[in-house]
Amino acid sequence: MKTRVLRSFIALALSVGATLAGPVTLLWDDPNTAPDIAGYIVNYGQVGTTVTNQVLVAVPTKQHTFTNLPVGKYYWWTVQVTNTAKLKSDPSTVLLASIPVGATNLSITQP
């Protein structure tokens, strides 16, 4: 039996709005053009905690906006691709960022 591995190389970018608790928009680019891509799994959490959150994003959307993230804290994000067979890619490289107090139009791009 063959096992298919779902691979994707996702680049992440972060954009922070000008309000006290965000909003924070995570954008990604996925060069995978396979026809069976079902969506994306956004994993995130606050650095220093054991809590991992997940958001499912349907294709063709390649962004998600978070609201009410407390400012002045560090967060991490990764994105995975999932397909119609429920296979998941490895997570993208971790994007780490702090949501600064009073930030306006901050943009952070993963190297």
PDB file of N, CA and C in Angstrom:
ATOM      1  N   MET A   1       0.842  -1.168   0.000  1.00  0.00           N
ATOM      2  CA  MET A   1       0.000   0.000   0.000  1.00  0.00           C
ATOM      3  C   MET A   1       0.889   1.233   0.000  1.00  0.00           C
ATOM      4  N   LYS A   2       0.616   2.138  -0.909  1.00  0.00           N
ATOM      5  CA  LYS A   2       1.377   3.385  -0.974  1.00  0.00           C
ATOM      6  C   LYS A   2       0.792   4.407  -0.019  1.00  0.00           C
ATOM      7  N   THR A   3       1.662   5.141   0.630  1.00  0.00           N
ATOM      8  CA  THR A   3       1.229   6.241   1.482  1.00  0.00           C
ATOM      9  C   THR A   3       1.604   7.530   0.784  1.00  0.00           C
ATOM     10  N   ARG A   4       0.644   8.391   0.627  1.00  0.00           N
ATOM     11  CA  ARG A   4       0.902   9.665  -0.027  1.00  0.00           C
ATOM     12  C   ARG A   4       1.225  10.705   1.028  1.00  0.00           C
ATOM     13  N   VAL A   5       2.268  11.425   0.807  1.00  0.00           N
ATOM     14  CA  VAL A   5       2.668  12.488   1.723  1.00  0.00           C
ATOM     15  C   VAL A   5       2.281  13.815   1.104  1.00  0.00           C
ATOM     16  N   LEU A   6       1.563  14.590   1.856  1.00  0.00           N
ATOM     17  CA  LEU A   6       1.148  15.909   1.395  1.00  0.00           C
ATOM     18  C   LEU A   6       2.235  16.901   1.778  1.00  0.00           C
ATOM     19  N   ARG A   7       2.786  17.581   0.795  1.00  0.00           N
ATOM     20  CA  ARG A   7       3.863  18.537   1.046  1.00  0.00           C
ATOM     21  C   ARG A   7       3.452  19.917   0.557  1.00  0.00           C
ATOM     22  N   SER A   8       3.909  20.891   1.277  1.00  0.00           N
ATOM     23  CA  SER A   8       3.673  22.260   0.861  1.00  0.00           C
ATOM     24  C   SER A   8       4.728  23.147   1.513  1.00  0.00           C
ATOM     25  N   PHE A   9       5.099  24.197   0.823  1.00  0.00           N
ATOM     26  CA  PHE A   9       6.078  25.144   1.352  1.00  0.00           C
ATOM     27  C   PHE A   9       5.361  26.473   1.481  1.00  0.00           C
ATOM     28  N   ILE A  10       4.943  26.765   2.672  1.00  0.00           N
ATOM     29  CA  ILE A  10       4.087  27.920   2.921  1.00  0.00           C
ATOM     30  C   ILE A  10       4.903  29.057   3.504  1.00  0.00           C
ATOM     31  N   ALA A  11       4.728  30.236   2.945  1.00  0.00           N
ATOM     32  CA  ALA A  11       5.359  31.448   3.473  1.00  0.00           C
ATOM     33  C   ALA A  11       4.294  32.244   4.211  1.00  0.00           C
ATOM     34  N   LEU A  12       4.619  32.727   5.395  1.00  0.00           N
ATOM     35  CA  LEU A  12       3.652  33.447   6.221  1.00  0.00           C
ATOM     36  C   LEU A  12       3.997  34.930   6.310  1.00  0.00           C
ATOM     37  N   ALA A  13       2.962  35.735   6.445  1.00  0.00           N
ATOM     38  CA  ALA A  13       3.133  37.171   6.699  1.00  0.00           C
ATOM     39  C   ALA A  13       2.061  37.581   7.694  1.00  0.00           C
ATOM     40  N   LEU A  14       2.341  38.599   8.481  1.00  0.00           N
ATOM     41  CA  LEU A  14       1.437  39.046   9.522  1.00  0.00           C
ATOM     42  C   LEU A  14       1.214  40.534   9.374  1.00  0.00           C
ATOM     43  N   SER A  15      -0.023  40.947   9.517  1.00  0.00           N
ATOM     44  CA  SER A  15      -0.372  42.359   9.433  1.00  0.00           C
ATOM     45  C   SER A  15      -1.201  42.721  10.656  1.00  0.00           C
ATOM     46  N   VAL A  16      -0.810  43.767  11.362  1.00  0.00           N
ATOM     47  CA  VAL A  16      -1.489  44.166  12.594  1.00  0.00           C
ATOM     48  C   VAL A  16      -2.208  45.480  12.380  1.00  0.00           C
ATOM     49  N   GLY A  17      -3.464  45.526  12.796  1.00  0.00           N
ATOM     50  CA  GLY A  17      -4.254  46.754  12.695  1.00  0.00           C
ATOM     51  C   GLY A  17      -3.955  47.706  13.838  1.00  0.00           C
ATOM     52  N   ALA A  18      -4.756  48.735  13.956  1.00  0.00           N
ATOM     53  CA  ALA A  18      -4.450  49.817  14.885  1.00  0.00           C
ATOM     54  C   ALA A  18      -5.328  49.820  16.129  1.00  0.00           C
ATOM     55  N   THR A  19      -5.979  48.717  16.473  1.00  0.00           N
ATOM     56  CA  THR A  19      -6.821  48.721  17.654  1.00  0.00           C
ATOM     57  C   THR A  19      -6.109  48.047  18.814  1.00  0.00           C
ATOM     58  N   LEU A  20      -6.642  48.227  20.005  1.00  0.00           N
ATOM     59  CA  LEU A  20      -5.991  47.745  21.217  1.00  0.00           C
ATOM     60  C   LEU A  20      -5.782  46.230  21.213  1.00  0.00           C
ATOM     61  N   ALA A  21      -6.708  45.468  20.652  1.00  0.00           N
ATOM     62  CA  ALA A  21      -6.613  44.014  20.706  1.00  0.00           C
ATOM     63  C   ALA A  21      -6.494  43.400  19.323  1.00  0.00           C
ATOM     64  N   GLY A  22      -5.795  44.021  18.435  1.00  0.00           N
ATOM     65  CA  GLY A  22      -5.691  43.511  17.070  1.00  0.00           C
ATOM     66  C   GLY A  22      -6.390  44.484  16.152  1.00  0.00           C
ATOM     67  N   PRO A  23      -7.018  44.087  15.097  1.00  0.00           N
ATOM     68  CA  PRO A  23      -6.989  42.722  14.605  1.00  0.00           C
ATOM     69  C   PRO A  23      -5.631  42.363  14.002  1.00  0.00           C
ATOM     70  N   VAL A  24      -5.353  41.072  13.975  1.00  0.00           N
ATOM     71  CA  VAL A  24      -4.120  40.569  13.404  1.00  0.00           C
ATOM     72  C   VAL A  24      -4.506  39.658  12.238  1.00  0.00           C
ATOM     73  N   THR A  25      -3.959  39.944  11.060  1.00  0.00           N
ATOM     74  CA  THR A  25      -4.260  39.117   9.892  1.00  0.00           C
ATOM     75  C   THR A  25      -3.026  38.330   9.501  1.00  0.00           C
ATOM     76  N   LEU A  26      -3.179  37.029   9.441  1.00  0.00           N
ATOM     77  CA  LEU A  26      -2.122  36.130   8.990  1.00  0.00           C
ATOM     78  C   LEU A  26      -2.406  35.795   7.535  1.00  0.00           C
ATOM     79  N   LEU A  27      -1.414  36.023   6.673  1.00  0.00           N
ATOM     80  CA  LEU A  27      -1.553  35.724   5.246  1.00  0.00           C
ATOM     81  C   LEU A  27      -0.497  34.697   4.874  1.00  0.00           C
ATOM     82  N   TRP A  28      -0.818  33.839   3.922  1.00  0.00           N
ATOM     83  CA  TRP A  28       0.182  32.870   3.484  1.00  0.00           C
ATOM     84  C   TRP A  28       0.082  32.642   1.992  1.00  0.00           C
ATOM     85  N   ASP A  29       1.194  32.146   1.474  1.00  0.00           N
ATOM     86  CA  ASP A  29       1.294  31.815   0.061  1.00  0.00           C
ATOM     87  C   ASP A  29       1.611  30.341  -0.018  1.00  0.00           C
ATOM     88  N   ASP A  30       0.810  29.595  -0.766  1.00  0.00           N
ATOM     89  CA  ASP A  30       1.024  28.169  -0.903  1.00  0.00           C
ATOM     90  C   ASP A  30       1.157  27.835  -2.375  1.00  0.00           C
ATOM     91  N   PRO A  31       2.335  27.442  -2.813  1.00  0.00           N
ATOM     92  CA  PRO A  31       2.538  27.138  -4.220  1.00  0.00           C
ATOM     93  C   PRO A  31       1.949  25.793  -4.648  1.00  0.00           C
ATOM     94  N   ASN A  32       1.407  25.028  -3.700  1.00  0.00           N
ATOM     95  CA  ASN A  32       0.817  23.730  -4.017  1.00  0.00           C
ATOM     96  C   ASN A  32      -0.464  23.951  -4.818  1.00  0.00           C
ATOM     97  N   THR A  33      -0.545  23.384  -6.011  1.00  0.00           N
ATOM     98  CA  THR A  33      -1.719  23.569  -6.867  1.00  0.00           C
ATOM     99  C   THR A  33      -2.500  22.274  -7.061  1.00  0.00           C
ATOM    100  N   ALA A  34      -2.282  21.306  -6.184  1.00  0.00           N
ATOM    101  CA  ALA A  34      -2.996  20.035  -6.293  1.00  0.00           C
ATOM    102  C   ALA A  34      -4.508  20.270  -6.234  1.00  0.00           C
ATOM    103  N   PRO A  35      -5.272  19.579  -7.067  1.00  0.00           N
ATOM    104  CA  PRO A  35      -6.717  19.809  -7.117  1.00  0.00           C
ATOM    105  C   PRO A  35      -7.478  19.293  -5.896  1.00  0.00           C
ATOM    106  N   ASP A  36      -6.830  18.479  -5.053  1.00  0.00           N
ATOM    107  CA  ASP A  36      -7.541  17.913  -3.906  1.00  0.00           C
ATOM    108  C   ASP A  36      -7.280  18.653  -2.590  1.00  0.00           C
ATOM    109  N   ILE A  37      -6.755  19.866  -2.654  1.00  0.00           N
ATOM    110  CA  ILE A  37      -6.545  20.646  -1.435  1.00  0.00           C
ATOM    111  C   ILE A  37      -7.911  21.063  -0.895  1.00  0.00           C
ATOM    112  N   ALA A  38      -8.158  20.728   0.358  1.00  0.00           N
ATOM    113  CA  ALA A  38      -9.441  21.040   0.979  1.00  0.00           C
ATOM    114  C   ALA A  38      -9.398  22.329   1.785  1.00  0.00           C
ATOM    115  N   GLY A  39      -8.234  22.646   2.335  1.00  0.00           N
ATOM    116  CA  GLY A  39      -8.152  23.847   3.150  1.00  0.00           C
ATOM    117  C   GLY A  39      -6.829  23.926   3.880  1.00  0.00           C
ATOM    118  N   TYR A  40      -6.805  24.818   4.863  1.00  0.00           N
ATOM    119  CA  TYR A  40      -5.599  25.082   5.633  1.00  0.00           C
ATOM    120  C   TYR A  40      -5.944  25.011   7.115  1.00  0.00           C
ATOM    121  N   ILE A  41      -4.996  24.521   7.885  1.00  0.00           N
ATOM    122  CA  ILE A  41      -5.131  24.484   9.339  1.00  0.00           C
ATOM    123  C   ILE A  41      -4.137  25.488   9.892  1.00  0.00           C
ATOM    124  N   VAL A  42      -4.649  26.512  10.557  1.00  0.00           N
ATOM    125  CA  VAL A  42      -3.802  27.525  11.181  1.00  0.00           C
ATOM    126  C   VAL A  42      -3.662  27.148  12.654  1.00  0.00           C
ATOM    127  N   ASN A  43      -2.446  26.880  13.065  1.00  0.00           N
ATOM    128  CA  ASN A  43      -2.135  26.574  14.457  1.00  0.00           C
ATOM    129  C   ASN A  43      -1.521  27.825  15.070  1.00  0.00           C
ATOM    130  N   TYR A  44      -1.914  28.162  16.282  1.00  0.00           N
ATOM    131  CA  TYR A  44      -1.341  29.346  16.917  1.00  0.00           C
ATOM    132  C   TYR A  44      -1.497  29.271  18.424  1.00  0.00           C
ATOM    133  N   GLY A  45      -0.700  30.082  19.088  1.00  0.00           N
ATOM    134  CA  GLY A  45      -0.789  30.158  20.533  1.00  0.00           C
ATOM    135  C   GLY A  45       0.101  31.265  21.064  1.00  0.00           C
ATOM    136  N   GLN A  46      -0.044  31.520  22.331  1.00  0.00           N
ATOM    137  CA  GLN A  46       0.781  32.529  22.992  1.00  0.00           C
ATOM    138  C   GLN A  46       2.052  31.844  23.476  1.00  0.00           C
ATOM    139  N   VAL A  47       3.188  32.432  23.188  1.00  0.00           N
ATOM    140  CA  VAL A  47       4.471  31.877  23.613  1.00  0.00           C
ATOM    141  C   VAL A  47       4.485  31.787  25.139  1.00  0.00           C
ATOM    142  N   GLY A  48       4.969  30.671  25.654  1.00  0.00           N
ATOM    143  CA  GLY A  48       5.059  30.494  27.097  1.00  0.00           C
ATOM    144  C   GLY A  48       3.859  29.784  27.698  1.00  0.00           C
ATOM    145  N   THR A  49       2.875  29.423  26.872  1.00  0.00           N
ATOM    146  CA  THR A  49       1.728  28.671  27.360  1.00  0.00           C
ATOM    147  C   THR A  49       1.704  27.316  26.659  1.00  0.00           C
ATOM    148  N   THR A  50       0.926  26.416  27.173  1.00  0.00           N
ATOM    149  CA  THR A  50       0.804  25.094  26.558  1.00  0.00           C
ATOM    150  C   THR A  50      -0.435  24.986  25.678  1.00  0.00           C
ATOM    151  N   VAL A  51      -1.145  26.070  25.509  1.00  0.00           N
ATOM    152  CA  VAL A  51      -2.378  26.057  24.724  1.00  0.00           C
ATOM    153  C   VAL A  51      -2.061  26.212  23.241  1.00  0.00           C
ATOM    154  N   THR A  52      -2.581  25.297  22.439  1.00  0.00           N
ATOM    155  CA  THR A  52      -2.487  25.398  20.986  1.00  0.00           C
ATOM    156  C   THR A  52      -3.902  25.530  20.444  1.00  0.00           C
ATOM    157  N   ASN A  53      -4.116  26.543  19.654  1.00  0.00           N
ATOM    158  CA  ASN A  53      -5.420  26.767  19.036  1.00  0.00           C
ATOM    159  C   ASN A  53      -5.335  26.414  17.564  1.00  0.00           C
ATOM    160  N   GLN A  54      -6.478  26.069  16.972  1.00  0.00           N
ATOM    161  CA  GLN A  54      -6.530  25.768  15.546  1.00  0.00           C
ATOM    162  C   GLN A  54      -7.727  26.461  14.924  1.00  0.00           C
ATOM    163  N   VAL A  55      -7.510  26.937  13.708  1.00  0.00           N
ATOM    164  CA  VAL A  55      -8.575  27.510  12.897  1.00  0.00           C
ATOM    165  C   VAL A  55      -8.518  26.806  11.548  1.00  0.00           C
ATOM    166  N   LEU A  56      -9.656  26.360  11.059  1.00  0.00           N
ATOM    167  CA  LEU A  56      -9.724  25.747   9.740  1.00  0.00           C
ATOM    168  C   LEU A  56     -10.155  26.805   8.738  1.00  0.00           C
ATOM    169  N   VAL A  57      -9.420  26.920   7.647  1.00  0.00           N
ATOM    170  CA  VAL A  57      -9.691  27.913   6.610  1.00  0.00           C
ATOM    171  C   VAL A  57      -9.904  27.173   5.292  1.00  0.00           C
ATOM    172  N   ALA A  58     -11.058  27.379   4.675  1.00  0.00           N
ATOM    173  CA  ALA A  58     -11.377  26.691   3.418  1.00  0.00           C
ATOM    174  C   ALA A  58     -10.674  27.362   2.246  1.00  0.00           C
ATOM    175  N   VAL A  59     -10.345  26.553   1.227  1.00  0.00           N
ATOM    176  CA  VAL A  59      -9.770  27.114   0.009  1.00  0.00           C
ATOM    177  C   VAL A  59     -10.866  27.889  -0.714  1.00  0.00           C
ATOM    178  N   PRO A  60     -10.586  28.919  -1.451  1.00  0.00           N
ATOM    179  CA  PRO A  60      -9.270  29.386  -1.873  1.00  0.00           C
ATOM    180  C   PRO A  60      -8.663  30.427  -0.939  1.00  0.00           C
ATOM    181  N   THR A  61      -9.282  30.689   0.199  1.00  0.00           N
ATOM    182  CA  THR A  61      -8.796  31.713   1.123  1.00  0.00           C
ATOM    183  C   THR A  61      -7.407  31.357   1.649  1.00  0.00           C
ATOM    184  N   LYS A  62      -6.520  32.358   1.674  1.00  0.00           N
ATOM    185  CA  LYS A  62      -5.161  32.165   2.182  1.00  0.00           C
ATOM    186  C   LYS A  62      -4.828  33.250   3.199  1.00  0.00           C
ATOM    187  N   GLN A  63      -5.795  33.488   4.091  1.00  0.00           N
ATOM    188  CA  GLN A  63      -5.564  34.433   5.181  1.00  0.00           C
ATOM    189  C   GLN A  63      -6.606  34.190   6.261  1.00  0.00           C
ATOM    190  N   HIS A  64      -6.289  34.654   7.459  1.00  0.00           N
ATOM    191  CA  HIS A  64      -7.246  34.594   8.565  1.00  0.00           C
ATOM    192  C   HIS A  64      -6.982  35.789   9.469  1.00  0.00           C
ATOM    193  N   THR A  65      -8.049  36.430   9.906  1.00  0.00           N
ATOM    194  CA  THR A  65      -7.934  37.580  10.804  1.00  0.00           C
ATOM    195  C   THR A  65      -8.322  37.156  12.210  1.00  0.00           C
ATOM    196  N   PHE A  66      -7.429  37.439  13.140  1.00  0.00           N
ATOM    197  CA  PHE A  66      -7.653  37.160  14.552  1.00  0.00           C
ATOM    198  C   PHE A  66      -8.077  38.457  15.225  1.00  0.00           C
ATOM    199  N   THR A  67      -9.036  38.374  16.107  1.00  0.00           N
ATOM    200  CA  THR A  67      -9.454  39.548  16.881  1.00  0.00           C
ATOM    201  C   THR A  67      -9.262  39.240  18.359  1.00  0.00           C
ATOM    202  N   ASN A  68      -9.124  40.272  19.125  1.00  0.00           N
ATOM    203  CA  ASN A  68      -9.012  40.174  20.583  1.00  0.00           C
ATOM    204  C   ASN A  68      -7.775  39.432  21.077  1.00  0.00           C
ATOM    205  N   LEU A  69      -6.684  39.491  20.322  1.00  0.00           N
ATOM    206  CA  LEU A  69      -5.414  38.987  20.855  1.00  0.00           C
ATOM    207  C   LEU A  69      -4.824  40.100  21.720  1.00  0.00           C
ATOM    208  N   PRO A  70      -4.536  39.827  22.967  1.00  0.00           N
ATOM    209  CA  PRO A  70      -3.978  40.868  23.823  1.00  0.00           C
ATOM    210  C   PRO A  70      -2.649  41.404  23.286  1.00  0.00           C
ATOM    211  N   VAL A  71      -2.509  42.719  23.307  1.00  0.00           N
ATOM    212  CA  VAL A  71      -1.279  43.340  22.831  1.00  0.00           C
ATOM    213  C   VAL A  71      -0.179  43.156  23.865  1.00  0.00           C
ATOM    214  N   GLY A  72       1.075  43.315  23.413  1.00  0.00           N
ATOM    215  CA  GLY A  72       2.218  43.194  24.302  1.00  0.00           C
ATOM    216  C   GLY A  72       2.603  41.754  24.608  1.00  0.00           C
ATOM    217  N   LYS A  73       1.995  40.802  23.935  1.00  0.00           N
ATOM    218  CA  LYS A  73       2.289  39.378  24.141  1.00  0.00           C
ATOM    219  C   LYS A  73       2.938  38.818  22.882  1.00  0.00           C
ATOM    220  N   TYR A  74       3.694  37.742  23.031  1.00  0.00           N
ATOM    221  CA  TYR A  74       4.306  37.061  21.889  1.00  0.00           C
ATOM    222  C   TYR A  74       3.435  35.877  21.483  1.00  0.00           C
ATOM    223  N   TYR A  75       3.273  35.720  20.190  1.00  0.00           N
ATOM    224  CA  TYR A  75       2.469  34.633  19.638  1.00  0.00           C
ATOM    225  C   TYR A  75       3.272  33.872  18.596  1.00  0.00           C
ATOM    226  N   TRP A  76       2.850  32.645  18.339  1.00  0.00           N
ATOM    227  CA  TRP A  76       3.441  31.835  17.278  1.00  0.00           C
ATOM    228  C   TRP A  76       2.321  31.348  16.366  1.00  0.00           C
ATOM    229  N   TRP A  77       2.654  31.148  15.089  1.00  0.00           N
ATOM    230  CA  TRP A  77       1.699  30.657  14.089  1.00  0.00           C
ATOM    231  C   TRP A  77       2.389  29.654  13.176  1.00  0.00           C
ATOM    232  N   THR A  78       1.670  28.630  12.759  1.00  0.00           N
ATOM    233  CA  THR A  78       2.080  27.753  11.670  1.00  0.00           C
ATOM    234  C   THR A  78       0.839  27.461  10.838  1.00  0.00           C
ATOM    235  N   VAL A  79       1.050  27.037   9.604  1.00  0.00           N
ATOM    236  CA  VAL A  79      -0.060  26.665   8.730  1.00  0.00           C
ATOM    237  C   VAL A  79       0.247  25.299   8.127  1.00  0.00           C
ATOM    238  N   GLN A  80      -0.789  24.478   8.024  1.00  0.00           N
ATOM    239  CA  GLN A  80      -0.687  23.174   7.372  1.00  0.00           C
ATOM    240  C   GLN A  80      -1.736  23.102   6.270  1.00  0.00           C
ATOM    241  N   VAL A  81      -1.425  22.347   5.235  1.00  0.00           N
ATOM    242  CA  VAL A  81      -2.381  22.091   4.165  1.00  0.00           C
ATOM    243  C   VAL A  81      -3.070  20.769   4.476  1.00  0.00           C
ATOM    244  N   THR A  82      -4.370  20.693   4.213  1.00  0.00           N
ATOM    245  CA  THR A  82      -5.094  19.438   4.333  1.00  0.00           C
ATOM    246  C   THR A  82      -5.802  19.169   3.010  1.00  0.00           C
ATOM    247  N   ASN A  83      -5.938  17.892   2.688  1.00  0.00           N
ATOM    248  CA  ASN A  83      -6.582  17.567   1.419  1.00  0.00           C
ATOM    249  C   ASN A  83      -7.879  16.798   1.652  1.00  0.00           C
ATOM    250  N   THR A  84      -8.541  16.433   0.565  1.00  0.00           N
ATOM    251  CA  THR A  84      -9.831  15.766   0.674  1.00  0.00           C
ATOM    252  C   THR A  84      -9.729  14.373   1.292  1.00  0.00           C
ATOM    253  N   ALA A  85      -8.539  13.778   1.291  1.00  0.00           N
ATOM    254  CA  ALA A  85      -8.324  12.483   1.938  1.00  0.00           C
ATOM    255  C   ALA A  85      -7.962  12.647   3.419  1.00  0.00           C
ATOM    256  N   LYS A  86      -8.033  13.879   3.916  1.00  0.00           N
ATOM    257  CA  LYS A  86      -7.726  14.216   5.312  1.00  0.00           C
ATOM    258  C   LYS A  86      -6.250  14.082   5.673  1.00  0.00           C
ATOM    259  N   LEU A  87      -5.371  14.041   4.660  1.00  0.00           N
ATOM    260  CA  LEU A  87      -3.937  14.077   4.925  1.00  0.00           C
ATOM    261  C   LEU A  87      -3.534  15.501   5.247  1.00  0.00           C
ATOM    262  N   LYS A  88      -2.530  15.660   6.102  1.00  0.00           N
ATOM    263  CA  LYS A  88      -2.031  16.987   6.463  1.00  0.00           C
ATOM    264  C   LYS A  88      -0.558  17.081   6.116  1.00  0.00           C
ATOM    265  N   SER A  89      -0.157  18.261   5.670  1.00  0.00           N
ATOM    266  CA  SER A  89       1.263  18.518   5.439  1.00  0.00           C
ATOM    267  C   SER A  89       1.947  18.734   6.778  1.00  0.00           C
ATOM    268  N   ASP A  90       3.264  18.741   6.748  1.00  0.00           N
ATOM    269  CA  ASP A  90       4.002  19.185   7.917  1.00  0.00           C
ATOM    270  C   ASP A  90       3.678  20.665   8.127  1.00  0.00           C
ATOM    271  N   PRO A  91       3.787  21.144   9.351  1.00  0.00           N
ATOM    272  CA  PRO A  91       3.551  22.577   9.576  1.00  0.00           C
ATOM    273  C   PRO A  91       4.597  23.436   8.868  1.00  0.00           C
ATOM    274  N   SER A  92       4.193  24.629   8.508  1.00  0.00           N
ATOM    275  CA  SER A  92       5.129  25.605   7.952  1.00  0.00           C
ATOM    276  C   SER A  92       6.153  25.965   9.016  1.00  0.00           C
ATOM    277  N   THR A  93       7.149  26.712   8.631  1.00  0.00           N
ATOM    278  CA  THR A  93       8.086  27.269   9.594  1.00  0.00           C
ATOM    279  C   THR A  93       7.303  28.169  10.547  1.00  0.00           C
ATOM    280  N   VAL A  94       7.680  28.170  11.791  1.00  0.00           N
ATOM    281  CA  VAL A  94       6.982  28.968  12.802  1.00  0.00           C
ATOM    282  C   VAL A  94       7.237  30.453  12.572  1.00  0.00           C
ATOM    283  N   LEU A  95       6.179  31.238  12.629  1.00  0.00           N
ATOM    284  CA  LEU A  95       6.280  32.695  12.613  1.00  0.00           C
ATOM    285  C   LEU A  95       6.049  33.170  14.034  1.00  0.00           C
ATOM    286  N   LEU A  96       7.007  33.900  14.589  1.00  0.00           N
ATOM    287  CA  LEU A  96       6.897  34.459  15.935  1.00  0.00           C
ATOM    288  C   LEU A  96       6.750  35.964  15.825  1.00  0.00           C
ATOM    289  N   ALA A  97       5.841  36.514  16.620  1.00  0.00           N
ATOM    290  CA  ALA A  97       5.668  37.969  16.593  1.00  0.00           C
ATOM    291  C   ALA A  97       5.037  38.434  17.894  1.00  0.00           C
ATOM    292  N   SER A  98       5.355  39.668  18.230  1.00  0.00           N
ATOM    293  CA  SER A  98       4.729  40.338  19.362  1.00  0.00           C
ATOM    294  C   SER A  98       3.721  41.321  18.809  1.00  0.00           C
ATOM    295  N   ILE A  99       2.587  41.445  19.473  1.00  0.00           N
ATOM    296  CA  ILE A  99       1.590  42.433  19.085  1.00  0.00           C
ATOM    297  C   ILE A  99       1.875  43.685  19.910  1.00  0.00           C
ATOM    298  N   PRO A 100       2.556  44.681  19.311  1.00  0.00           N
ATOM    299  CA  PRO A 100       2.938  45.857  20.092  1.00  0.00           C
ATOM    300  C   PRO A 100       1.741  46.757  20.403  1.00  0.00           C
ATOM    301  N   VAL A 101       1.812  47.401  21.551  1.00  0.00           N
ATOM    302  CA  VAL A 101       0.784  48.369  21.934  1.00  0.00           C
ATOM    303  C   VAL A 101       0.853  49.547  20.982  1.00  0.00           C
ATOM    304  N   GLY A 102      -0.284  49.959  20.444  1.00  0.00           N
ATOM    305  CA  GLY A 102      -0.355  51.126  19.570  1.00  0.00           C
ATOM    306  C   GLY A 102       0.175  50.908  18.167  1.00  0.00           C
ATOM    307  N   ALA A 103       0.349  49.659  17.758  1.00  0.00           N
ATOM    308  CA  ALA A 103       0.873  49.382  16.408  1.00  0.00           C
ATOM    309  C   ALA A 103      -0.145  49.776  15.353  1.00  0.00           C
ATOM    310  N   THR A 104       0.358  50.355  14.285  1.00  0.00           N
ATOM    311  CA  THR A 104      -0.494  50.646  13.140  1.00  0.00           C
ATOM    312  C   THR A 104       0.191  50.127  11.888  1.00  0.00           C
ATOM    313  N   ASN A 105      -0.515  49.296  11.168  1.00  0.00           N
ATOM    314  CA  ASN A 105      -0.048  48.763   9.892  1.00  0.00           C
ATOM    315  C   ASN A 105       1.329  48.092   9.984  1.00  0.00           C
ATOM    316  N   LEU A 106       1.530  47.371  11.049  1.00  0.00           N
ATOM    317  CA  LEU A 106       2.752  46.601  11.208  1.00  0.00           C
ATOM    318  C   LEU A 106       2.684  45.385  10.292  1.00  0.00           C
ATOM    319  N   SER A 107       3.767  45.093   9.618  1.00  0.00           N
ATOM    320  CA  SER A 107       3.808  43.919   8.739  1.00  0.00           C
ATOM    321  C   SER A 107       5.062  43.126   9.050  1.00  0.00           C
ATOM    322  N   ILE A 108       4.886  41.845   9.298  1.00  0.00           N
ATOM    323  CA  ILE A 108       6.004  40.962   9.599  1.00  0.00           C
ATOM    324  C   ILE A 108       5.959  39.844   8.579  1.00  0.00           C
ATOM    325  N   THR A 109       7.063  39.595   7.926  1.00  0.00           N
ATOM    326  CA  THR A 109       7.132  38.547   6.915  1.00  0.00           C
ATOM    327  C   THR A 109       8.150  37.517   7.317  1.00  0.00           C
ATOM    328  N   GLN A 110       7.781  36.275   7.172  1.00  0.00           N
ATOM    329  CA  GLN A 110       8.684  35.180   7.487  1.00  0.00           C
ATOM    330  C   GLN A 110       9.845  35.175   6.516  1.00  0.00           C
ATOM    331  N   PRO A 111      11.081  35.069   7.010  1.00  0.00           N
ATOM    332  CA  PRO A 111      12.231  35.060   6.109  1.00  0.00           C
ATOM    333  C   PRO A 111      12.252  33.821   5.242  1.00  0.00           C
TER     334      PRO A 111
END
